[in-house]
Amino acid sequence: QGASAAAVAGQSGATLTLAELALLQQATLAVAIPDSVRAAYWQIEDALENAGLPTTSTRRLGWIWDVVAASALLHGRTTANEDDLLPLRHALWQEKQHITAVRAVVFQAASPIIAKATELYDMTLAEVNDALALLAQPTDATTREEAVKRNARAQEAAHKLGTAKNEMLALFQQARGAGRDTTDIARMGKDLEAKRLQLARAVLGDDLTPTTTW
């Protein structure tokens, strides 16, 4: 009979044949979606409505549950959990200016840990990018006062990066300990580590090695 749908879907990076794809499509019908997951989804819809953002029509609800079921299968599960709502951040926005707001709503309902990590990531990234932009300005006419300001800004950004990295690692471990999806937190952690190295190159002119493996 070949591999089960969950086994096929759980093979990271697997190339699916048409027969296996048909199996997965059929298997989504058998995925259990607990009441807790459905309740979390309706929290998303309520939050979107309260924020004045477009909500999902009744006609599209079946498609929403297909996405949730497919996510569960792709993670090798036949019962969905709140992590399977995370892909909806790519599916519920209708205009590009709503992407960030929709993402925040989905993360808050599906995984408060990821929501907290995302807020930390966005704030830290903004601070570091501002510091890097300042350091990238021409230095020929830099006065002593400006040089001191640039150095202070770089040091402040480096300190915030270090603090954010530790907090992100704690959130990563918290999510992993709870059996939750850590993919997004790991990605954000890697991005912050890359920014730390970029900042070090801009200030010191040296390449450093990563200190955290995500």
GROMACS .gro file of C-alpha atoms in nm:
model
  214
    1GLN     CA    1   0.000   0.000   0.000
    2GLY     CA    2   0.299   0.234   0.030
    3ALA     CA    3   0.365   0.494   0.299
    4SER     CA    4   0.086   0.648   0.503
    5ALA     CA    5  -0.008   1.011   0.439
    6ALA     CA    6   0.139   1.125   0.769
    7ALA     CA    7   0.464   0.939   0.702
    8VAL     CA    8   0.492   1.082   0.351
    9ALA     CA    9   0.412   1.433   0.470
   10GLY     CA   10   0.655   1.408   0.758
   11GLN     CA   11   0.953   1.355   0.531
   12SER     CA   12   1.120   1.694   0.538
   13GLY     CA   13   1.212   1.803   0.189
   14ALA     CA   14   1.049   1.498   0.029
   15THR     CA   15   0.955   1.521  -0.339
   16LEU     CA   16   0.597   1.398  -0.374
   17THR     CA   17   0.468   1.194  -0.663
   18LEU     CA   18   0.120   1.263  -0.801
   19ALA     CA   19  -0.005   0.953  -0.624
   20GLU     CA   20   0.140   1.068  -0.292
   21LEU     CA   21  -0.005   1.417  -0.341
   22ALA     CA   22  -0.348   1.264  -0.404
   23LEU     CA   23  -0.302   1.060  -0.087
   24LEU     CA   24  -0.225   1.373   0.112
   25GLN     CA   25  -0.525   1.558  -0.029
   26GLN     CA   26  -0.750   1.270   0.066
   27ALA     CA   27  -0.588   1.236   0.408
   28THR     CA   28  -0.664   1.595   0.505
   29LEU     CA   29  -1.025   1.484   0.540
   30ALA     CA   30  -0.923   1.249   0.819
   31VAL     CA   31  -0.720   1.501   1.020
   32ALA     CA   32  -0.878   1.576   1.357
   33ILE     CA   33  -0.911   1.947   1.436
   34PRO     CA   34  -0.973   1.985   1.811
   35ASP     CA   35  -1.216   2.240   1.953
   36SER     CA   36  -0.921   2.431   2.103
   37VAL     CA   37  -0.777   2.489   1.754
   38ARG     CA   38  -1.114   2.597   1.618
   39ALA     CA   39  -1.158   2.834   1.912
   40ALA     CA   40  -0.815   2.985   1.848
   41TYR     CA   41  -0.909   3.038   1.485
   42TRP     CA   42  -1.226   3.225   1.581
   43GLN     CA   43  -1.015   3.441   1.810
   44ILE     CA   44  -0.816   3.535   1.501
   45GLU     CA   45  -1.134   3.624   1.312
   46ASP     CA   46  -1.264   3.832   1.605
   47ALA     CA   47  -0.931   4.014   1.636
   48LEU     CA   48  -0.924   4.089   1.263
   49GLU     CA   49  -1.275   4.229   1.278
   50ASN     CA   50  -1.196   4.440   1.586
   51ALA     CA   51  -0.891   4.579   1.406
   52GLY     CA   52  -1.099   4.672   1.104
   53LEU     CA   53  -0.925   4.413   0.886
   54PRO     CA   54  -1.101   4.189   0.632
   55THR     CA   55  -1.232   3.861   0.771
   56THR     CA   56  -1.287   3.525   0.606
   57SER     CA   57  -1.613   3.463   0.427
   58THR     CA   58  -1.823   3.158   0.514
   59ARG     CA   59  -1.756   3.029   0.164
   60ARG     CA   60  -1.381   3.008   0.235
   61LEU     CA   61  -1.401   2.836   0.574
   62GLY     CA   62  -1.361   2.489   0.424
   63TRP     CA   63  -1.040   2.606   0.258
   64ILE     CA   64  -0.912   2.739   0.593
   65TRP     CA   65  -0.954   2.401   0.759
   66ASP     CA   66  -0.784   2.236   0.460
   67VAL     CA   67  -0.479   2.457   0.523
   68VAL     CA   68  -0.479   2.365   0.892
   69ALA     CA   69  -0.514   1.994   0.816
   70ALA     CA   70  -0.241   2.006   0.551
   71SER     CA   71  -0.005   2.174   0.797
   72ALA     CA   72  -0.064   1.896   1.049
   73LEU     CA   73   0.010   1.631   0.786
   74LEU     CA   74   0.322   1.810   0.669
   75HIS     CA   75   0.448   1.789   1.027
   76GLY     CA   76   0.369   1.418   1.042
   77ARG     CA   77   0.058   1.451   1.260
   78THR     CA   78  -0.302   1.339   1.214
   79THR     CA   79  -0.435   1.574   1.481
   80ALA     CA   80  -0.397   1.948   1.435
   81ASN     CA   81  -0.275   2.184   1.705
   82GLU     CA   82  -0.247   2.561   1.737
   83ASP     CA   83   0.084   2.562   1.548
   84ASP     CA   84  -0.110   2.458   1.237
   85LEU     CA   85  -0.281   2.797   1.241
   86LEU     CA   86   0.053   2.971   1.180
   87PRO     CA   87   0.044   2.928   0.798
   88LEU     CA   88  -0.273   3.140   0.797
   89ARG     CA   89  -0.056   3.449   0.840
   90HIS     CA   90   0.022   3.409   0.470
   91ALA     CA   91  -0.339   3.345   0.371
   92LEU     CA   92  -0.562   3.587   0.561
   93TRP     CA   93  -0.432   3.922   0.436
   94GLN     CA   94  -0.587   4.074   0.125
   95GLU     CA   95  -0.374   4.388   0.083
   96LYS     CA   96   0.001   4.415   0.131
   97GLN     CA   97  -0.029   4.692   0.390
   98HIS     CA   98  -0.216   4.447   0.614
   99ILE     CA   99   0.054   4.177   0.618
  100THR     CA  100   0.221   4.286   0.943
  101ALA     CA  101  -0.108   4.339   1.127
  102VAL     CA  102  -0.249   4.003   1.017
  103ARG     CA  103   0.074   3.829   1.114
  104ALA     CA  104   0.056   3.978   1.463
  105VAL     CA  105  -0.306   3.869   1.506
  106VAL     CA  106  -0.234   3.512   1.395
  107PHE     CA  107   0.076   3.481   1.612
  108GLN     CA  108  -0.102   3.614   1.921
  109ALA     CA  109  -0.385   3.362   1.890
  110ALA     CA  110  -0.186   3.064   1.767
  111SER     CA  111   0.134   3.106   1.969
  112PRO     CA  112   0.182   3.388   2.224
  113ILE     CA  113   0.546   3.278   2.253
  114ILE     CA  114   0.605   3.350   1.885
  115ALA     CA  115   0.409   3.675   1.919
  116LYS     CA  116   0.645   3.787   2.196
  117ALA     CA  117   0.950   3.675   1.998
  118THR     CA  118   0.830   3.865   1.690
  119GLU     CA  119   0.776   4.187   1.887
  120LEU     CA  120   1.126   4.154   2.035
  121TYR     CA  121   1.273   4.082   1.691
  122ASP     CA  122   1.103   4.377   1.519
  123MET     CA  123   1.205   4.627   1.789
  124THR     CA  124   1.565   4.508   1.801
  125LEU     CA  125   1.601   4.496   1.425
  126ALA     CA  126   1.476   4.855   1.393
  127GLU     CA  127   1.730   4.975   1.651
  128VAL     CA  128   2.021   4.791   1.491
  129ASN     CA  129   1.933   4.900   1.137
  130ASP     CA  130   1.924   5.263   1.254
  131ALA     CA  131   2.269   5.222   1.408
  132LEU     CA  132   2.407   5.057   1.094
  133ALA     CA  133   2.266   5.337   0.879
  134LEU     CA  134   2.439   5.592   1.101
  135LEU     CA  135   2.769   5.403   1.084
  136ALA     CA  136   2.741   5.384   0.705
  137GLN     CA  137   2.738   5.761   0.665
  138PRO     CA  138   3.056   5.923   0.523
  139THR     CA  139   3.318   5.992   0.789
  140ASP     CA  140   3.536   6.248   0.612
  141ALA     CA  141   3.371   6.545   0.777
  142THR     CA  142   3.283   6.371   1.103
  143THR     CA  143   3.341   6.592   1.405
  144ARG     CA  144   3.456   6.457   1.740
  145GLU     CA  145   3.104   6.508   1.875
  146GLU     CA  146   2.953   6.311   1.588
  147ALA     CA  147   3.210   6.035   1.625
  148VAL     CA  148   3.123   6.000   1.994
  149LYS     CA  149   2.754   5.989   1.904
  150ARG     CA  150   2.810   5.717   1.641
  151ASN     CA  151   3.016   5.509   1.884
  152ALA     CA  152   2.755   5.542   2.158
  153ARG     CA  153   2.478   5.442   1.920
  154ALA     CA  154   2.673   5.136   1.808
  155GLN     CA  155   2.741   5.033   2.166
  156GLU     CA  156   2.375   5.076   2.255
  157ALA     CA  157   2.268   4.866   1.958
  158ALA     CA  158   2.523   4.597   2.046
  159HIS     CA  159   2.392   4.585   2.403
  160LYS     CA  160   2.031   4.554   2.286
  161LEU     CA  161   2.132   4.280   2.043
  162GLY     CA  162   2.298   4.084   2.321
  163THR     CA  163   1.996   4.118   2.547
  164ALA     CA  164   1.756   4.030   2.264
  165LYS     CA  165   1.961   3.724   2.170
  166ASN     CA  166   1.940   3.590   2.526
  167GLU     CA  167   1.567   3.658   2.544
  168MET     CA  168   1.512   3.495   2.205
  169LEU     CA  169   1.703   3.188   2.314
  170ALA     CA  170   1.489   3.165   2.629
  171LEU     CA  171   1.173   3.187   2.417
  172PHE     CA  172   1.311   2.921   2.183
  173GLN     CA  173   1.373   2.687   2.474
  174GLN     CA  174   1.031   2.766   2.620
  175ALA     CA  175   0.859   2.682   2.292
  176ARG     CA  176   1.060   2.365   2.245
  177GLY     CA  177   0.989   2.256   2.601
  178ALA     CA  178   0.617   2.302   2.538
  179GLY     CA  179   0.638   2.095   2.221
  180ARG     CA  180   0.559   2.395   2.001
  181ASP     CA  181   0.693   2.481   1.658
  182THR     CA  182   1.028   2.662   1.692
  183THR     CA  183   1.088   2.730   1.321
  184ASP     CA  184   0.997   3.101   1.328
  185ILE     CA  185   1.185   3.170   1.652
  186ALA     CA  186   1.497   2.997   1.519
  187ARG     CA  187   1.480   3.205   1.201
  188MET     CA  188   1.454   3.528   1.400
  189GLY     CA  189   1.739   3.418   1.626
  190LYS     CA  190   1.961   3.351   1.325
  191ASP     CA  191   1.874   3.692   1.181
  192LEU     CA  192   1.970   3.868   1.505
  193GLU     CA  193   2.297   3.675   1.517
  194ALA     CA  194   2.369   3.783   1.158
  195LYS     CA  195   2.299   4.145   1.256
  196ARG     CA  196   2.541   4.113   1.549
  197LEU     CA  197   2.814   4.003   1.312
  198GLN     CA  198   2.727   4.282   1.067
  199LEU     CA  199   2.744   4.539   1.345
  200ALA     CA  200   3.078   4.403   1.462
  201ARG     CA  201   3.218   4.433   1.109
  202ALA     CA  202   3.092   4.791   1.082
  203VAL     CA  203   3.248   4.894   1.414
  204LEU     CA  204   3.562   4.680   1.433
  205GLY     CA  205   3.618   4.584   1.073
  206ASP     CA  206   3.655   4.223   1.184
  207ASP     CA  207   3.458   3.908   1.113
  208LEU     CA  208   3.336   3.730   1.424
  209THR     CA  209   3.208   3.376   1.452
  210PRO     CA  210   2.849   3.298   1.558
  211THR     CA  211   2.809   3.230   1.930
  212THR     CA  212   2.469   3.057   1.915
  213THR     CA  213   2.361   2.764   1.702
  214TRP     CA  214   1.987   2.762   1.643
   0.00000   0.00000   0.00000
